[in-house]
Amino acid sequence: MAGAPNLYRPMADQSKIRNFSIIAHIDHGKSTLADRILEVTKTVEQREMKAQLLDSMDLERERGITIKAQAVRVMFEAEDGETYQLHLIDTPGHVDFSYEVSRSLAACEGALLVVDASQGVEAQTLANTYLAIDGGLELVPVLNKIDLPGAEPERVAAEVSDLLGEDPDDVLRISAKTGMGVNEVLNRVVENVPPPDGDPDAPPRALIFDSEFDQYRGVIAYIRVVDGTFRKGEAIRAMAAGTEADIDDIGFFNPRMTPATELGPGEVGYLITGIKDVTLLRVGDTLTTKRDAATEALPGYQDVKPMVFSGLFPIDSDDYPDLRDALEKLTLNDAALSWEPETSEALGFGFRCGFLGLLHMDIVRERLEREYDLELMTTMPSVEVEVELQNGELVPVHNPSDMPDPTKIREIREPYIKASILTPKEYVGTIMELCQDKRGSHSGMQYLSSDRVQLEYELPLAEIVLDFFDQLKSRTRGYASLDYELIGLRASDLVKLDILLSGDPVDALSMVVHRAKAHDVGRVLAEKLKEKIPRQQFDVPIQAAIGSRVVARETVKAYRKDVVAKCYGGDISRKRKLLEKQKRGKARMKQVGRVEVPQEAFLAVLDLGDSR
Amino acid sequence: MPAALPDASPAPADGALPETARARLGERPFGIYVHVPFCATRCGYCDFNTYTAEELPGGVSRASYAAAAIAELALARRVLGEGAPPVETVFFGGGTPTLLDPADLVAIVRAIDETFGLAPGAEVTTEANPESVDPAAFAALREGGFTRVSLGMQSAAPHVLATLDRTHTPGRPQAAAAEARAAGFEHVSLDLIYGTPGESDDDWRASVEAALAAAPDHLSAYSLTVEPGTRLHARVRRGELPEPDEDALADRYAIADELLAGAGLRWYEISNWAVDDAARCRHNLAYWRGGDWWGVGPGAHSHVGGVRWWNVLHPSAYAGALREARSPAAGRELLDDETRRFERIMLETRLREGLDMELLRADGRAAAERAVADGLAEPEALERGRVLLTRRGRLLADALVRDLVD
């Protein structure tokens, strides 16, 4: 294999191993830097380089984000003349995926903190940097894109040094695009990031920090060996799940899967046992060998909790079993996705799914549609609220249509988050306005530099799951960034808002909103639905109601004409084809009573904009 | 005859039809349609297959058109064989058939008679532009065997005619109708268009009344359709003209239907009214009842025994194929049983005689019953096993057809 020397030598000298990841905000150049690292280490020849090779899922490349962590081994000859084995563990850069970040960081001793030299530090970078510092990682700060005209290396270096307490002069300045400074970055990694300190003679232990499901090979566990050595053919045991199996294949990524005979302390790679059930080899579990079993597991991870819920329904009800299969398969790759069957009067059989956030929801839906060829309808995203009944019983409700009767409710509590927003100071006013509008309360503000401000707000999660991020971006011309963490449940005056079409409530359009906003939301929603529901053969009244009280009303007037005037000998084939096409369009609509509702109508709520 | 052709399979070069298509020739009425692809000017709303040049490439011209059409008749005779029945109806459409010398039109009718034989009492219609006919032409056509004339009147309002690019002056269509009757035509029809941008309900009412004053025994009224690729479409897209409003079109239809019924013209197809059964256009009825016809001319469509085919659009390509003794067909469709059922529902629902419920499955029957409950179809007809549209139903016929075919 030309250009990839020394890959098959036996276990590395532990002191020559460095494990690191890259922390960066979206578009600050993480993937480009990763690509350059693969090039300068000759792991991949330039000509085989697909731009941004590490992002292997199509969706990732299209959206410019990394979803699943990847772990690549590269060999690097450092300034000291020694060859080092570096493992680059990729991390996602979006707020939805912070749990993935903490998993990746747990497999490393160091991290590159990559900051765009014209943009500066962003909220997400800040959050991940704190995660890395908390995890005891050595950070190597890097300013990227210094070749761009808008770069302000001095200002941004000052920001970074404030954050890390480093000398601004020690902050590396590079251009991942041109490759300038990439060697220095790797030399700095070798120099500053400590080698792994596992015990080669102790009973073997490895952390599963990620996993992937392959339909032929079963679960592919991404592991970081901490102590001892794992060898091909050996019997292993997953300590938490109690699973026992033999190692069918073990190896590393360079960047493609490359089998090896063993992985030793500090090494990062993959392990395959043929096990097909992902719950038997869970992310966060510790692997050991049966022969020389460890007694103490490595610290694991907390289970990820979904924050945003939405119904997914097949447009063609015959696809329900296929949707179930697809969700089962996706869950194998995506521990954060949860789902349970849901039946909607309007939409039929489907699944209530839990996601980490809206982006995660979009990605799951797109993967289901693209990779599994399903046509899906998504209902309005909601959060899980806790309802305390008069009798003291606590009921979690993550579907508005499951809301108990108001007379039985003593109190409703909704999840709150603490939002950290980083912004140039001129946008502070507009952001505060947005946060007030979203029922937020101001909890703190500090200047990161003379120009950049960190704002803290406590907000109901429900207020930010829809369009908060988009609005934040548009109000600040893209300059503000957001990170948030859950801070618990708080009592709120929430009501269930129902939508009725021709007098029949449409469960899939119900939502839980704050009482003070119910009128406005109802009005805007009724208007949006009027735009999205095509005229039918009869008038369709649209009502928004709280209980039996109608708070808004619109009417889709009946159409009176749907006929072509001319249908003579030469028109027949064309006309028949037109009717057949119209029929297919009709089949994509959902029948609610006698009203035909296009799927976009169920997402009308997503464009509620400022009214929420 | 729209200028775009459907997608389909290629047609054989000799024009041969499957034996099954020819097997039952003669059990249905047999007609000939002749497409004359020439106009003096192209109207802004028109997407038909028509050409304004006197001479087209390949030695094709208005003057040589009749020879090409007659050559296709000979081909038709070869393809249909001995089983070809006499011709019940002939219809010359366009384009503007009356741009041809009346002698050419008459020569084609004579060729039809010589090739297939015209049945006793055959209906022979030509469309005519009021500006391109005069008493002498009517006399020649009548003398040559034509029995019916359909005049393109469109509107009586000058500003509407201007928007449609029609060159005739108001009053001329009515005068032409009188000339036709004087020449001995017993069946005279007028065509109207409603919903042209700038037309008011009153303009439309006045147009219908003006048409009625000419005492036609048949009238067709079409809502203006803005077809892609037309000048009108471009003007609407640029915002120079408003798009026809569907509710206003529905109102105009109701106005027409009421005025016409008041004057003794009863609808027999969604866009067609006649004073009595004898005044209905038998040729068009055959289209809607699954009859057989051979379409002669560029872009003309044909149907024989479940095979639909259509000719190449351009007159030069058309004439070229015939010169080489090849079929001018561009493509064809062999209709399977389900497609034929779909077409029958689509077409028969448009007729006053209504749709035979026997064609419907359970879901379609339920849709028919709902249509009655919603006031779209007549309850008494349903009891007789037929779906017969009310006026409201006629305006929603396509929506209903989409449910009936289930």
Short mmCIF file of C-alpha atoms in Angstrom, two decimals, chain A residues 535 537-538 557-580 582-583 586 594 596, chain B residues 2 7 222 246-247 251 271-272 284 287-288 293 301 308 333 339 342-343 346-347 350 374 376 395-399 402-403 405-406:
data_model
loop_
_atom_site.label_atom_id
_atom_site.label_comp_id
_atom_site.label_asym_id
_atom_site.label_seq_id
_atom_site.Cartn_x
_atom_site.Cartn_y
_atom_site.Cartn_z
CA ARG A 535 -59.70 24.26 -1.81
CA GLN A 537 -65.51 20.62 -3.02
CA PHE A 538 -66.99 22.13 0.15
CA LYS A 557 -63.66 28.35 0.47
CA ALA A 558 -64.95 25.52 -1.68
CA TYR A 559 -63.64 25.50 -5.20
CA ARG A 560 -66.35 25.60 -7.78
CA LYS A 561 -64.52 24.61 -10.90
CA ASP A 562 -62.31 21.62 -11.58
CA VAL A 563 -62.85 20.55 -15.14
CA VAL A 564 -61.07 21.00 -18.43
CA ALA A 565 -63.22 22.62 -21.09
CA LYS A 566 -62.05 20.66 -24.11
CA CYS A 567 -61.86 16.93 -24.39
CA TYR A 568 -61.85 15.93 -28.05
CA GLY A 569 -60.19 13.09 -29.91
CA GLY A 570 -56.68 14.53 -29.68
CA ASP A 571 -57.02 15.45 -26.01
CA ILE A 572 -57.95 12.07 -24.61
CA SER A 573 -54.51 10.53 -23.95
CA ARG A 574 -53.13 13.75 -22.52
CA LYS A 575 -56.19 14.34 -20.37
CA ARG A 576 -56.12 10.79 -19.04
CA LYS A 577 -52.48 11.16 -18.08
CA LEU A 578 -53.23 14.46 -16.37
CA LEU A 579 -56.01 12.89 -14.32
CA GLU A 580 -53.78 9.97 -13.38
CA GLN A 582 -53.61 14.38 -10.21
CA LYS A 583 -54.77 11.14 -8.65
CA LYS A 586 -54.29 13.08 -4.18
CA ARG A 594 -63.56 14.24 4.18
CA GLU A 596 -57.79 16.19 2.02
CA PRO B 2 -52.65 20.41 -28.91
CA ASP B 7 -45.38 9.82 -24.44
CA TYR B 222 -64.97 26.94 -23.56
CA GLU B 246 -61.58 30.04 -11.37
CA ASP B 247 -64.58 31.39 -9.46
CA ASP B 251 -69.93 32.11 -12.79
CA SER B 271 -68.95 22.42 -23.19
CA ASN B 272 -71.59 21.76 -25.84
CA ASN B 284 -67.61 14.55 -31.40
CA TYR B 287 -65.00 10.54 -29.49
CA TRP B 288 -66.82 10.45 -26.17
CA TRP B 293 -61.89 7.28 -36.26
CA HIS B 301 -54.92 11.57 -33.42
CA ARG B 308 -54.65 5.33 -30.06
CA GLU B 333 -50.72 3.48 -27.19
CA THR B 339 -57.11 2.11 -19.20
CA PHE B 342 -60.62 4.82 -17.03
CA GLU B 343 -61.16 6.57 -20.35
CA MET B 346 -63.54 10.13 -17.92
CA LEU B 347 -65.44 10.66 -21.17
CA ARG B 350 -69.05 14.48 -19.37
CA ASP B 374 -73.35 16.69 -2.49
CA LEU B 376 -73.09 17.07 -8.04
CA LEU B 395 -67.95 22.29 -13.12
CA LEU B 396 -66.32 19.72 -10.83
CA ALA B 397 -66.29 16.83 -13.29
CA ASP B 398 -62.54 16.18 -13.13
CA ALA B 399 -62.57 16.00 -9.34
CA ARG B 402 -60.74 11.03 -9.96
CA ASP B 403 -63.00 9.46 -7.33
CA VAL B 405 -62.22 5.53 -11.16
CA ASP B 406 -61.27 4.04 -7.76
#
